[in-house]
PDB file of C-alpha atoms in Angstrom:
ATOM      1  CA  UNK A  70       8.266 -24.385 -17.283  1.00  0.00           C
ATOM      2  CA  UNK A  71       5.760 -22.584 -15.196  1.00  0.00           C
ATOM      3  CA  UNK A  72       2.635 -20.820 -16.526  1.00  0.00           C
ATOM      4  CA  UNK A  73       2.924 -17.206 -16.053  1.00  0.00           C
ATOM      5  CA  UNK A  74       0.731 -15.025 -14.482  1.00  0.00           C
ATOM      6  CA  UNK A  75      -0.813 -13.577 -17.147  1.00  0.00           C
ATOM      7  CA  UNK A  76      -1.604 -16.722 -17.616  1.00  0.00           C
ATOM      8  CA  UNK A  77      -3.708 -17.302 -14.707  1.00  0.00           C
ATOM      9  CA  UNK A  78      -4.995 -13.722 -14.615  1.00  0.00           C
ATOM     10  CA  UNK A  79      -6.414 -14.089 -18.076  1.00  0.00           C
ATOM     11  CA  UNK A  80      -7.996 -17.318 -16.977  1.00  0.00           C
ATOM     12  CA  UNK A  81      -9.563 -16.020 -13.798  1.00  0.00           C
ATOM     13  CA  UNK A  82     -11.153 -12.772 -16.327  1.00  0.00           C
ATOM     14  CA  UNK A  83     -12.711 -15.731 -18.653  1.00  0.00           C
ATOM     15  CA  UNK A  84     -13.881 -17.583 -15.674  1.00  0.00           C
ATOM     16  CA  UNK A  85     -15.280 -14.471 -14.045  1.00  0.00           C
ATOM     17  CA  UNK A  86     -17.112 -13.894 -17.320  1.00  0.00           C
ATOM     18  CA  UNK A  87     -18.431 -17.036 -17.830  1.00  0.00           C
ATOM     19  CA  UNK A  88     -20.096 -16.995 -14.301  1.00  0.00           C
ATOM     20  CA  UNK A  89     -21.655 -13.193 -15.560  1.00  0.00           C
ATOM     21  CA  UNK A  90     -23.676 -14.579 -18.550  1.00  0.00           C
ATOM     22  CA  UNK A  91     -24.671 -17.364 -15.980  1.00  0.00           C
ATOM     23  CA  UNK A  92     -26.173 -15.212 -13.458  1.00  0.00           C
ATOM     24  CA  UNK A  93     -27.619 -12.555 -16.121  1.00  0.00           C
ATOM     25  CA  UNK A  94     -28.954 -14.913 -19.300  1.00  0.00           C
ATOM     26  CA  UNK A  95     -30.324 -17.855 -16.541  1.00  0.00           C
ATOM     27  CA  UNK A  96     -33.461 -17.439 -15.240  1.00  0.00           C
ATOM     28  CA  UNK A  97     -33.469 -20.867 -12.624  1.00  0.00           C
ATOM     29  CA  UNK A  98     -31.765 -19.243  -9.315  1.00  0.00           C
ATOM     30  CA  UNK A  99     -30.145 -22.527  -8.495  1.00  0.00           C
ATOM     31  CA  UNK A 100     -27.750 -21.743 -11.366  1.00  0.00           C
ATOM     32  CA  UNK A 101     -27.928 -18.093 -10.447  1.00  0.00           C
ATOM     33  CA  UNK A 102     -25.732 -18.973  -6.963  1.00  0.00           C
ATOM     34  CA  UNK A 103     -23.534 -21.547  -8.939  1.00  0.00           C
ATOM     35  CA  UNK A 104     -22.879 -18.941 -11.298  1.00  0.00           C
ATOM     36  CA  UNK A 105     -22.172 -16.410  -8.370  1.00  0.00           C
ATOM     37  CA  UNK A 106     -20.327 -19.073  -6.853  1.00  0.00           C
ATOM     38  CA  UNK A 107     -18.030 -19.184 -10.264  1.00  0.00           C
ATOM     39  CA  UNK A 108     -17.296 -15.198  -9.859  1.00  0.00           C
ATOM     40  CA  UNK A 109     -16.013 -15.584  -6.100  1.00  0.00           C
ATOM     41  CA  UNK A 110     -13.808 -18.654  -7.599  1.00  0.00           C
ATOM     42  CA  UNK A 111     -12.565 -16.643 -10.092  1.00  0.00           C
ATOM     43  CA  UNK A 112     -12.207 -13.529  -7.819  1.00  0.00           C
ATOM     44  CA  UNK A 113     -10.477 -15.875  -5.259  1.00  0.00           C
ATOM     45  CA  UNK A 114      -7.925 -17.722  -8.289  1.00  0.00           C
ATOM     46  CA  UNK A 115      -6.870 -14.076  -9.209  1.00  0.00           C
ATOM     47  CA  UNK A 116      -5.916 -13.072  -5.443  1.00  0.00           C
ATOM     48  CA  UNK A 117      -4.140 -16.403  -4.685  1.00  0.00           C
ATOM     49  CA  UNK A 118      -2.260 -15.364  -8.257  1.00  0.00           C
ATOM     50  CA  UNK A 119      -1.103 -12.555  -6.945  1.00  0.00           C
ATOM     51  CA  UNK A 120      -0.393 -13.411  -3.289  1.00  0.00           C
ATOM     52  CA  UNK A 121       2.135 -15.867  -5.046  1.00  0.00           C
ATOM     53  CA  UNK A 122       3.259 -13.180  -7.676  1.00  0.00           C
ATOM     54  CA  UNK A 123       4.394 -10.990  -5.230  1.00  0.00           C
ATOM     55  CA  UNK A 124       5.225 -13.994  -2.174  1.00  0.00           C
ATOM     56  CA  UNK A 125       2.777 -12.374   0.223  1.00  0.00           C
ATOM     57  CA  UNK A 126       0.039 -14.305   1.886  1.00  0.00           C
ATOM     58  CA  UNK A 127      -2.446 -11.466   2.539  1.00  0.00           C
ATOM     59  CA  UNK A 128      -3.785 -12.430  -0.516  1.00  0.00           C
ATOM     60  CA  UNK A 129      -4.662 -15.842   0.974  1.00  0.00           C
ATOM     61  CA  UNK A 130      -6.108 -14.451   3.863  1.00  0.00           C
ATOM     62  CA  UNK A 131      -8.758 -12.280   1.322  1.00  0.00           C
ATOM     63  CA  UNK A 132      -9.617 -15.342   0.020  1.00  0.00           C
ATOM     64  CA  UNK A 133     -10.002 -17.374   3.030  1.00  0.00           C
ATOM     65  CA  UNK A 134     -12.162 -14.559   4.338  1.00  0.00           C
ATOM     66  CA  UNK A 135     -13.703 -14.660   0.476  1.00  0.00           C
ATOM     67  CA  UNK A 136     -14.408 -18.202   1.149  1.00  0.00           C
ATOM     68  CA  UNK A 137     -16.411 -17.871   4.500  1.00  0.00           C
ATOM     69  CA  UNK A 138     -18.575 -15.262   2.718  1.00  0.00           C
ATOM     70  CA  UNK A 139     -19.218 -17.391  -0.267  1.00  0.00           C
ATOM     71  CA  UNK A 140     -20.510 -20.114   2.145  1.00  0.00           C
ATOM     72  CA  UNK A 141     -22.927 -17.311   4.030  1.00  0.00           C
ATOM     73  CA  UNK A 142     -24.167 -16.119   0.783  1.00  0.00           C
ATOM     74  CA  UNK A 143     -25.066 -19.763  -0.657  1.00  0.00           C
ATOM     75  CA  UNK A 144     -26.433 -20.734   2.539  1.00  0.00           C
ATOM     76  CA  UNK A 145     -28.934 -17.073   2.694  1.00  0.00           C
ATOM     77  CA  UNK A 146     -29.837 -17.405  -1.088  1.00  0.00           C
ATOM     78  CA  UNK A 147     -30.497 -21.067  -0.869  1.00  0.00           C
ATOM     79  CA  UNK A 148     -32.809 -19.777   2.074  1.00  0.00           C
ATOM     80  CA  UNK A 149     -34.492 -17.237  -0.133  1.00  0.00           C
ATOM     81  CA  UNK A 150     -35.274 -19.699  -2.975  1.00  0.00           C
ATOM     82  CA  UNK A 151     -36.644 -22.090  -0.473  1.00  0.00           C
ATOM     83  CA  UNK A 152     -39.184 -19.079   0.796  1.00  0.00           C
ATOM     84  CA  UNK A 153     -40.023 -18.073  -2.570  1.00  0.00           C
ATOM     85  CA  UNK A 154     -40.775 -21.757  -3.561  1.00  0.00           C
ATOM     86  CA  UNK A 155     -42.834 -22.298  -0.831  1.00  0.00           C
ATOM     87  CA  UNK A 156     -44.981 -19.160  -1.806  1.00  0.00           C
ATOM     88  CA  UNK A 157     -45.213 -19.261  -5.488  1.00  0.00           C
ATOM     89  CA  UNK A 158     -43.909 -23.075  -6.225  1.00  0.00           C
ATOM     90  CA  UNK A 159     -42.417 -21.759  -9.500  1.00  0.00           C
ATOM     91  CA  UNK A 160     -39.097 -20.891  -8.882  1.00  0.00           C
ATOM     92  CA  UNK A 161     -37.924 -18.714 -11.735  1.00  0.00           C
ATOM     93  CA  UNK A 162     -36.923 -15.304 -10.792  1.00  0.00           C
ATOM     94  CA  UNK A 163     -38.594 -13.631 -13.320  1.00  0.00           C
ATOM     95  CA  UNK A 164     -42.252 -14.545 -11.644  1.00  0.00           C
ATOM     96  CA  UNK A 165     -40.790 -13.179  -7.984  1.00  0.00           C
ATOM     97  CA  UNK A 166     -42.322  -9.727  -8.611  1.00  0.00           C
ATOM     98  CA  UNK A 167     -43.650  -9.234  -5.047  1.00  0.00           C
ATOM     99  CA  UNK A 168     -41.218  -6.426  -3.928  1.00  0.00           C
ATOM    100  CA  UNK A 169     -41.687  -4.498  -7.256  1.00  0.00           C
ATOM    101  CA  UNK A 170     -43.572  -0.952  -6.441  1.00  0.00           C
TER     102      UNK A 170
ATOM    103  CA  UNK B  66       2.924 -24.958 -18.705  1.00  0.00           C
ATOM    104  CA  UNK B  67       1.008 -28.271 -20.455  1.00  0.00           C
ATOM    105  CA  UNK B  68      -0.467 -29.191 -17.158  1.00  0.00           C
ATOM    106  CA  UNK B  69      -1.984 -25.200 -16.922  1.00  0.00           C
ATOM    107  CA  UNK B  70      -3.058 -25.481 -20.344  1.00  0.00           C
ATOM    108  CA  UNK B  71      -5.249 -29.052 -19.441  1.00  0.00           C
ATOM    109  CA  UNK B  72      -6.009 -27.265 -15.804  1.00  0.00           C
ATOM    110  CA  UNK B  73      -7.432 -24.725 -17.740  1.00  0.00           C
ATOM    111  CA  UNK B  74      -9.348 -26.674 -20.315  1.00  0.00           C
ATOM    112  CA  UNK B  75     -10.816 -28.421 -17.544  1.00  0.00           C
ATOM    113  CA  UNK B  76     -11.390 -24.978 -15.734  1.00  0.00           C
ATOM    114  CA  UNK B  77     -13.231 -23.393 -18.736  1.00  0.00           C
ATOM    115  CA  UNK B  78     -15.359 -26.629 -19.961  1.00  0.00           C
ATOM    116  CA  UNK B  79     -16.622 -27.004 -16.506  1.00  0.00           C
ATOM    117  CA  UNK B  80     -17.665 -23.695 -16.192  1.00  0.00           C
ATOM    118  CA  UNK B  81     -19.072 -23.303 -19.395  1.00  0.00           C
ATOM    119  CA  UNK B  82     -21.012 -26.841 -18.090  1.00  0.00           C
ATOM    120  CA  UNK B  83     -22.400 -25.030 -15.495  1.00  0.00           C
ATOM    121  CA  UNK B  84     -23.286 -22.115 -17.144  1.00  0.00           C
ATOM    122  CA  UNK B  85     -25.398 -24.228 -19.668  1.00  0.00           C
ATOM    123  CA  UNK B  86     -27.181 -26.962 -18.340  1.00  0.00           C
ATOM    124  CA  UNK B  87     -30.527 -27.827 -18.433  1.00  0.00           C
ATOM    125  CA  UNK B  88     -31.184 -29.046 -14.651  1.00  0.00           C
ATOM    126  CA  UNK B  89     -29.874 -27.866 -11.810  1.00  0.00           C
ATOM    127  CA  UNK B  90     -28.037 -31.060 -10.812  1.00  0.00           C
ATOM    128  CA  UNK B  91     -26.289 -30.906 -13.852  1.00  0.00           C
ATOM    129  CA  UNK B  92     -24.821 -27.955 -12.966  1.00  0.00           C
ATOM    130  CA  UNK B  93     -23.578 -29.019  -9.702  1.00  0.00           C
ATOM    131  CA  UNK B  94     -21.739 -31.932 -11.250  1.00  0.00           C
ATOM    132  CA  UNK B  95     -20.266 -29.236 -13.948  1.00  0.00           C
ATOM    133  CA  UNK B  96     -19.770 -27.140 -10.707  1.00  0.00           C
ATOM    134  CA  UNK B  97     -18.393 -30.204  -8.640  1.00  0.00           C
ATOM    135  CA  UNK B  98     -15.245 -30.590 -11.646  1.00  0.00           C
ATOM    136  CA  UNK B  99     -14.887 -26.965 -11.676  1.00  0.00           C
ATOM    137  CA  UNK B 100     -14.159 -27.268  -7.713  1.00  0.00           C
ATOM    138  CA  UNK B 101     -11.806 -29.968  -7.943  1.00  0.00           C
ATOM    139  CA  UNK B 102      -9.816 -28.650 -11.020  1.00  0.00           C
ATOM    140  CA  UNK B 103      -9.910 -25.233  -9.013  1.00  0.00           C
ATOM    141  CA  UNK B 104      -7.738 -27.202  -5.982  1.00  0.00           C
ATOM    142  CA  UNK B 105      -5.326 -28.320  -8.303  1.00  0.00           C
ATOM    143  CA  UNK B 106      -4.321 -25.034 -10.118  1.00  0.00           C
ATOM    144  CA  UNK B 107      -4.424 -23.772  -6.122  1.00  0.00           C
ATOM    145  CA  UNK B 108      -1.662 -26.251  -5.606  1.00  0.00           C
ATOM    146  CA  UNK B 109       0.350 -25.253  -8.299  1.00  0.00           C
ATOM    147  CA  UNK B 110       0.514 -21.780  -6.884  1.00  0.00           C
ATOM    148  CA  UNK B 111       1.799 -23.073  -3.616  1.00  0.00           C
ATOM    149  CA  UNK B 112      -1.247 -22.562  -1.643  1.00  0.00           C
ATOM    150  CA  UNK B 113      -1.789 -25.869  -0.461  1.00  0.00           C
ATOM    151  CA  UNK B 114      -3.932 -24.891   2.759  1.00  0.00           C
ATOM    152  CA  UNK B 115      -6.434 -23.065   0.377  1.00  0.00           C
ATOM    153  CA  UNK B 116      -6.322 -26.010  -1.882  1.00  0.00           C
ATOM    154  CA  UNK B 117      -7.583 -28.225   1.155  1.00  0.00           C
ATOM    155  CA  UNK B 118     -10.321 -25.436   2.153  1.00  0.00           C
ATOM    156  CA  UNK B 119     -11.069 -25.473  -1.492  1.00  0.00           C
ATOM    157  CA  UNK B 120     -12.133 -29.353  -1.583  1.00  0.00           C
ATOM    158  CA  UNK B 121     -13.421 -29.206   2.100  1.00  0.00           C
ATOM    159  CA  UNK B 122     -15.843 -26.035   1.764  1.00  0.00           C
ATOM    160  CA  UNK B 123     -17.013 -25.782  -1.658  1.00  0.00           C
ATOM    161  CA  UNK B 124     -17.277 -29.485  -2.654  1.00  0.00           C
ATOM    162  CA  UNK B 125     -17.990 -30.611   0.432  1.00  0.00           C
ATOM    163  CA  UNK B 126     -20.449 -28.367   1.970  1.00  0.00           C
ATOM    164  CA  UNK B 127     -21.986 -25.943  -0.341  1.00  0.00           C
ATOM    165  CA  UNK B 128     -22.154 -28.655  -2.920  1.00  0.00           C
ATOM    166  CA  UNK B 129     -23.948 -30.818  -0.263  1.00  0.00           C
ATOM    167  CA  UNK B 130     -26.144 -27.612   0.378  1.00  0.00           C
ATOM    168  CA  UNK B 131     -27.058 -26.570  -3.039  1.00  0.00           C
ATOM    169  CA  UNK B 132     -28.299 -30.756  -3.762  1.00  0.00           C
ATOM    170  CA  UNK B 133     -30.095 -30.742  -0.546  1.00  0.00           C
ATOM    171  CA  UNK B 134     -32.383 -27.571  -1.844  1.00  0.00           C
ATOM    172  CA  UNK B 135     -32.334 -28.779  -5.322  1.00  0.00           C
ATOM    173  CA  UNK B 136     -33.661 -32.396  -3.849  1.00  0.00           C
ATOM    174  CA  UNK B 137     -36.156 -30.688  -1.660  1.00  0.00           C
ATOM    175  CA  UNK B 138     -37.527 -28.468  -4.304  1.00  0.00           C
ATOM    176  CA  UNK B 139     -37.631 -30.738  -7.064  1.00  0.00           C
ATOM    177  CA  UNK B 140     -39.585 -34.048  -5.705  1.00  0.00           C
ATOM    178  CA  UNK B 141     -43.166 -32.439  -5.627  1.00  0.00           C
ATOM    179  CA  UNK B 142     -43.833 -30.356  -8.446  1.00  0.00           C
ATOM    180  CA  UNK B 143     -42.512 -29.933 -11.960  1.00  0.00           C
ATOM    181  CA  UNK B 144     -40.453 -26.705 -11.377  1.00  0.00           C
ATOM    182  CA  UNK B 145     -36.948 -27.472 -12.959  1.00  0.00           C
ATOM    183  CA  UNK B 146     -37.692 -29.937 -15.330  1.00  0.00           C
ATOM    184  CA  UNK B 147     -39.780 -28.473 -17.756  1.00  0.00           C
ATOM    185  CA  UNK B 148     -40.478 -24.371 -18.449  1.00  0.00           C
ATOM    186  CA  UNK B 149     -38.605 -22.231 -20.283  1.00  0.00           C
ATOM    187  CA  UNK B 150     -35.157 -21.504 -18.632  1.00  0.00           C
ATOM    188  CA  UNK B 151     -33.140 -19.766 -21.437  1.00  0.00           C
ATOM    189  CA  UNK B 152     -33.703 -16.335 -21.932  1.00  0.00           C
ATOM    190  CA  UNK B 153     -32.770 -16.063 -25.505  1.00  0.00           C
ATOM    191  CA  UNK B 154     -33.557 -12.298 -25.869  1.00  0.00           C
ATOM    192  CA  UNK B 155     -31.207 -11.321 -22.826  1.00  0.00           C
ATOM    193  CA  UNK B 156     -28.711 -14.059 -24.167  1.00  0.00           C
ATOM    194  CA  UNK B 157     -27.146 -12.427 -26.981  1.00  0.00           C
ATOM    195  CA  UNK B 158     -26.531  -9.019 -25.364  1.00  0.00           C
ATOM    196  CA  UNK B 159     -25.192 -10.986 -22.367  1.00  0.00           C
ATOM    197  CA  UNK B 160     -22.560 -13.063 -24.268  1.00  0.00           C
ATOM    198  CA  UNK B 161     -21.636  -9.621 -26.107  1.00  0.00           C
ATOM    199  CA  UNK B 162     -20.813  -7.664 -23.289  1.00  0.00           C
ATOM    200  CA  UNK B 163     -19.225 -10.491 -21.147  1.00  0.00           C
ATOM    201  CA  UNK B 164     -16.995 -10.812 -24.328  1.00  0.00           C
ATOM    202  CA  UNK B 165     -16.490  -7.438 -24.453  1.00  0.00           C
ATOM    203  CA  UNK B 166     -15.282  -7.376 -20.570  1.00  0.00           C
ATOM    204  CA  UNK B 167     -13.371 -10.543 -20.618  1.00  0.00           C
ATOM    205  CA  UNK B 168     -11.394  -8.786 -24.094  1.00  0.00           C
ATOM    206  CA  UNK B 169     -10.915  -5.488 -21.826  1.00  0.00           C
ATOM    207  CA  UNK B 170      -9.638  -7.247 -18.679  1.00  0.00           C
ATOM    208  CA  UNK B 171      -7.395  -9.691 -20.523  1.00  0.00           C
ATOM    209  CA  UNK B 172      -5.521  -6.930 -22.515  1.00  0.00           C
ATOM    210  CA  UNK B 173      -5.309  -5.142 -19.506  1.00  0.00           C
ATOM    211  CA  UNK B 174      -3.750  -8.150 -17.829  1.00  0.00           C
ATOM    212  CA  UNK B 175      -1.158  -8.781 -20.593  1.00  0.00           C
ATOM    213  CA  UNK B 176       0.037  -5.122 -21.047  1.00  0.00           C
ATOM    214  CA  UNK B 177       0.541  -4.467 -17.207  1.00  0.00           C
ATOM    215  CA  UNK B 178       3.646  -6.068 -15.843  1.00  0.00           C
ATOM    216  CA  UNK B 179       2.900  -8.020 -12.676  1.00  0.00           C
ATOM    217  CA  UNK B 180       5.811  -7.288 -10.652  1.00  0.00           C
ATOM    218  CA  UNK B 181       7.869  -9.210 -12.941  1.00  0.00           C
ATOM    219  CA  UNK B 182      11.176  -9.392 -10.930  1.00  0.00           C
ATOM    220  CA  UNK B 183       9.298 -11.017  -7.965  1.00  0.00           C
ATOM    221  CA  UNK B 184       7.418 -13.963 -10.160  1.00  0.00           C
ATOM    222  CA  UNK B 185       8.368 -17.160  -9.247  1.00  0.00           C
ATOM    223  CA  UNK B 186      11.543 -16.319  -8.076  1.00  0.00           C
ATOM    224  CA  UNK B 187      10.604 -17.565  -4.545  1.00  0.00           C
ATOM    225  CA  UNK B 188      12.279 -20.802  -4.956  1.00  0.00           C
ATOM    226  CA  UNK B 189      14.006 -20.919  -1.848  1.00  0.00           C
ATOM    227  CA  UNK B 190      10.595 -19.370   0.147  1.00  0.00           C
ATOM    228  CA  UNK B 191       8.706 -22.171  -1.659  1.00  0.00           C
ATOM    229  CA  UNK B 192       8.300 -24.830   1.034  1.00  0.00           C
ATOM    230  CA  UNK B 193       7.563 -22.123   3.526  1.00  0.00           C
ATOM    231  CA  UNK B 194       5.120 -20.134   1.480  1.00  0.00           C
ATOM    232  CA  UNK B 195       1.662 -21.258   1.472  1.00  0.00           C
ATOM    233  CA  UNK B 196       1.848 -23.536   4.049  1.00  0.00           C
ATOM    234  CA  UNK B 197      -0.622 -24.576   6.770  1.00  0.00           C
ATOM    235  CA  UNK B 198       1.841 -22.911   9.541  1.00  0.00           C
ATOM    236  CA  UNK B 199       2.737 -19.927   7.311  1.00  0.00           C
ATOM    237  CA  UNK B 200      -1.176 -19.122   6.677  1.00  0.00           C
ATOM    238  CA  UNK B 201      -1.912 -19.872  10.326  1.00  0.00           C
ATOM    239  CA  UNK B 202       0.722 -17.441  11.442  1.00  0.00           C
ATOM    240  CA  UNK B 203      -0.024 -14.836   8.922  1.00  0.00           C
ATOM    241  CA  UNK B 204      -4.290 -15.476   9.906  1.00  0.00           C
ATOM    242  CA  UNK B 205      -3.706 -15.602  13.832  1.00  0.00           C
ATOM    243  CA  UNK B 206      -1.031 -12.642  14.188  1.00  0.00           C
ATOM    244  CA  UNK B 207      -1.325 -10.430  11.656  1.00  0.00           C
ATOM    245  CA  UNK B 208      -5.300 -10.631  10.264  1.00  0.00           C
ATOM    246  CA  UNK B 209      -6.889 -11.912  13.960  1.00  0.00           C
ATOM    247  CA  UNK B 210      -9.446  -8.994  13.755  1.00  0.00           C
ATOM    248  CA  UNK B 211     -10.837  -9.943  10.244  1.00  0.00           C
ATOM    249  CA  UNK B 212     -10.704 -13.811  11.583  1.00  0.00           C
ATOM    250  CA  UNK B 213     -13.170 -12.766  13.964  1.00  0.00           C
ATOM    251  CA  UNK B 214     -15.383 -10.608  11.887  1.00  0.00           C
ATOM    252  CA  UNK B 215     -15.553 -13.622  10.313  1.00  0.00           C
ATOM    253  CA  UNK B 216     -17.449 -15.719  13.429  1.00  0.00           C
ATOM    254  CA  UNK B 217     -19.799 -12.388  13.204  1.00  0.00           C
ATOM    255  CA  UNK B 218     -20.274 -12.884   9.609  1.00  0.00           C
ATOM    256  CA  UNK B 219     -21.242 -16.570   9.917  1.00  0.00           C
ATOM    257  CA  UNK B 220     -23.559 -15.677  12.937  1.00  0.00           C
ATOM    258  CA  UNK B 221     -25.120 -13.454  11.065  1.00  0.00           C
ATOM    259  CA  UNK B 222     -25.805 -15.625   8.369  1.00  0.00           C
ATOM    260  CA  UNK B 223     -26.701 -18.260  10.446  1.00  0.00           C
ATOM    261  CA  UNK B 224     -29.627 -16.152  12.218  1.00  0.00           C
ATOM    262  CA  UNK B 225     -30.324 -14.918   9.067  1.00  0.00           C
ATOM    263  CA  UNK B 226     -31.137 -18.310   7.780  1.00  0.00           C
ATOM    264  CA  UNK B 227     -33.313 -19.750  10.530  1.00  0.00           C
ATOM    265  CA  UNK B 228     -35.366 -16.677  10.497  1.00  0.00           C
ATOM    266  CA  UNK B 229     -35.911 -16.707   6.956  1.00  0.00           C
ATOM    267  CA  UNK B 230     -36.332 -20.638   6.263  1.00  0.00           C
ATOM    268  CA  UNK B 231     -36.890 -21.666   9.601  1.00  0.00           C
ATOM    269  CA  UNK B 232     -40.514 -22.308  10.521  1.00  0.00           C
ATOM    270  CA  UNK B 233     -42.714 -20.084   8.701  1.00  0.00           C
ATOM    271  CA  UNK B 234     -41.564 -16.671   9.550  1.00  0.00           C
ATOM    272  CA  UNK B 235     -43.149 -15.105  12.048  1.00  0.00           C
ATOM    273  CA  UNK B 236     -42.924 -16.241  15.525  1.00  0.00           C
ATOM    274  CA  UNK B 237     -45.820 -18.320  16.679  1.00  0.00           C
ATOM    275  CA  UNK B 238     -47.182 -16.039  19.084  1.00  0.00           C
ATOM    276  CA  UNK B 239     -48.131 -13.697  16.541  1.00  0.00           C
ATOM    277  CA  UNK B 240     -48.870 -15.604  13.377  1.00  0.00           C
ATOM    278  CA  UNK B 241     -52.567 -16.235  12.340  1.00  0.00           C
ATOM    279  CA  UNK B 242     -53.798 -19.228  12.774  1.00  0.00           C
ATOM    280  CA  UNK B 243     -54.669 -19.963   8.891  1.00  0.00           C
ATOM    281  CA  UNK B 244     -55.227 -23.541   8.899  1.00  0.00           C
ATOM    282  CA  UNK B 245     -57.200 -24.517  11.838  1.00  0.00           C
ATOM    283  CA  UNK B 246     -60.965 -24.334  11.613  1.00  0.00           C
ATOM    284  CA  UNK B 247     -61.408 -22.543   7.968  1.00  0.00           C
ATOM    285  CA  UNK B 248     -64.601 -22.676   7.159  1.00  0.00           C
ATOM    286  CA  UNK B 249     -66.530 -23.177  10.607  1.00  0.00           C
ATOM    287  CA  UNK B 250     -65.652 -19.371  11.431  1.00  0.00           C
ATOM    288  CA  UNK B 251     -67.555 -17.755   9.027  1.00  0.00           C
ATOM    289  CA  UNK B 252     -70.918 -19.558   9.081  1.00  0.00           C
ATOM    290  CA  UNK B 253     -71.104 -19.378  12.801  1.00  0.00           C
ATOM    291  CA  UNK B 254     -70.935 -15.522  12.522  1.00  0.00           C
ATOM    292  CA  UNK B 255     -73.344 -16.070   9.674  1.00  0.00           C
ATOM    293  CA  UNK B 256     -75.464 -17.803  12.572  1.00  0.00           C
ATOM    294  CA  UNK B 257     -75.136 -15.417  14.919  1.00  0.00           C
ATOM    295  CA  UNK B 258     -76.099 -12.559  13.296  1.00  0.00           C
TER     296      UNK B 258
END
């Protein structure tokens, strides 16, 4: 007996939630980018749902190509939060006010 | 079905682990199970390659990244371990509306039928489908302009990266010299005048 894919959609939703009240109620960006990191997995466990739903791989190749963004995006924000550190030494996102007008 | 319902315990806890930790290496061990159990439920949709990227990508290299910063950042000062890190005015409204979306999204999910002739009926595709040499033909024939896009993106980020973290911004040409001879300057003007 295999799970159906309500299943898994409904799974990918609560994942995709959990990683939202990660990224807004957190204030340490570390577990900001985890948190973001939780929304692409959840994003990319919906499409690989579907690709097998339907027996299409396109929906592999999205999240391959979901994937190699993922890895950009953790390696530019873990960038940021190094630059920010270096300037302020307090990394908590509510203290970067720099940019504000 | 049992083995979804543990894959998603495991899925859920993890995340939920991640979400509320108190250090950040915490959360990459929370974020490290999360990975792994992610794989798994991968293979039992029959993507196998992506299961393999999965474990190679994530838990091998942005895991790796995210403890390099975390051990960088954390060995001089005091940022992660003490401070206040919950935001417990911003907490409640965020659980409420993430409950809110998760209830919207999930009934939408179980009243719209998912192509339900096609679902798992693919038993005879199965071995085929999913595969390394079924994503490899579908990546290289079909989706070889996004593939590259792809080298752009990661160049990008790449450049990106050493110009933001790299030596200290600016090239060295142009960047004042701030900490050779501070003090000398002004009391020789001081002199000279």
């Amino acid at each position: 007996m295999i799970a159906p894919v309500e299943a898994y959609v409904t799974l990918s939703a609560i994942l995709f939630f959990i990683g939202i009240v990660g990224v807004i109620a957190r204030r340490n960006p570390l577990i900001q980018l985890m948190s973001i990191e939780l929304l692409f997995n959840s994003a990319n466990l919906a499409l690989i749902t579907f690709a097998r739903s339907w027996g299409n791989n396109a929906g592999h190749i999205f999240a391959f190509l979901v994937i190699t963004v993922a890895a950009a995006e953790a390696a530019i924000g873990l960038a940021i939060v190094v630059i920010v550190f270096r300037k302020t030494a307090f990394v908590d996102v509510d203290e970067v006010s720099t940019l504000k007008g | 079905m049992i083995g979804f319902v543990l894959l998603a315990l495991a899925l859920v806890a993890s995340a939920l682990f991640v979400v509320t930790a108190s250090k950040p290496v915490y959360s990459v061990v929370g974020l490290l199970a999360n990975f792994i159990a992610l794989a798994i439920t991968y293979l039992t949709l029959h993507a196998e390659f992506l299961a393999v990227i999965q474990i190679v990508v994530y838990s091998g290299a942005i895991l790796i990244l995210f403890v390099f910063v975390i051990a960088l950042l954390s060995s001089g000062v005091k940022p992660f371990a003490a401070g206040p890190d919950r935001a417990p005015r911003i907490l409640g409204p965020a659980l409420v509306c993430a409950a809110v979306g998760a209830a919207v999204v999930v009934v939408a999910a179980l009243l719209t039928p998912f192509a339900p002739e096609a679902i798992y009926g693919l038993t005879g595709q199965a071995d085929v489908f999913g595969s390394v040499a079924d994503f490899g033909n579908a990546l290289f024939h079909h989706n070889l302009l996004p593939f590259e896009v792809t080298a752009f993106v990661l160049m990008v980020a790449i450049i990106g990266v050493v110009l933001l973290a790299g030596d200290d911004g600016p090239p060295p040409s142009r960047r004042p010299k701030r900490n050779r001879e501070p003090i000398a300057k002004p009391g020789r003007e001081r002199i000279a005048r």
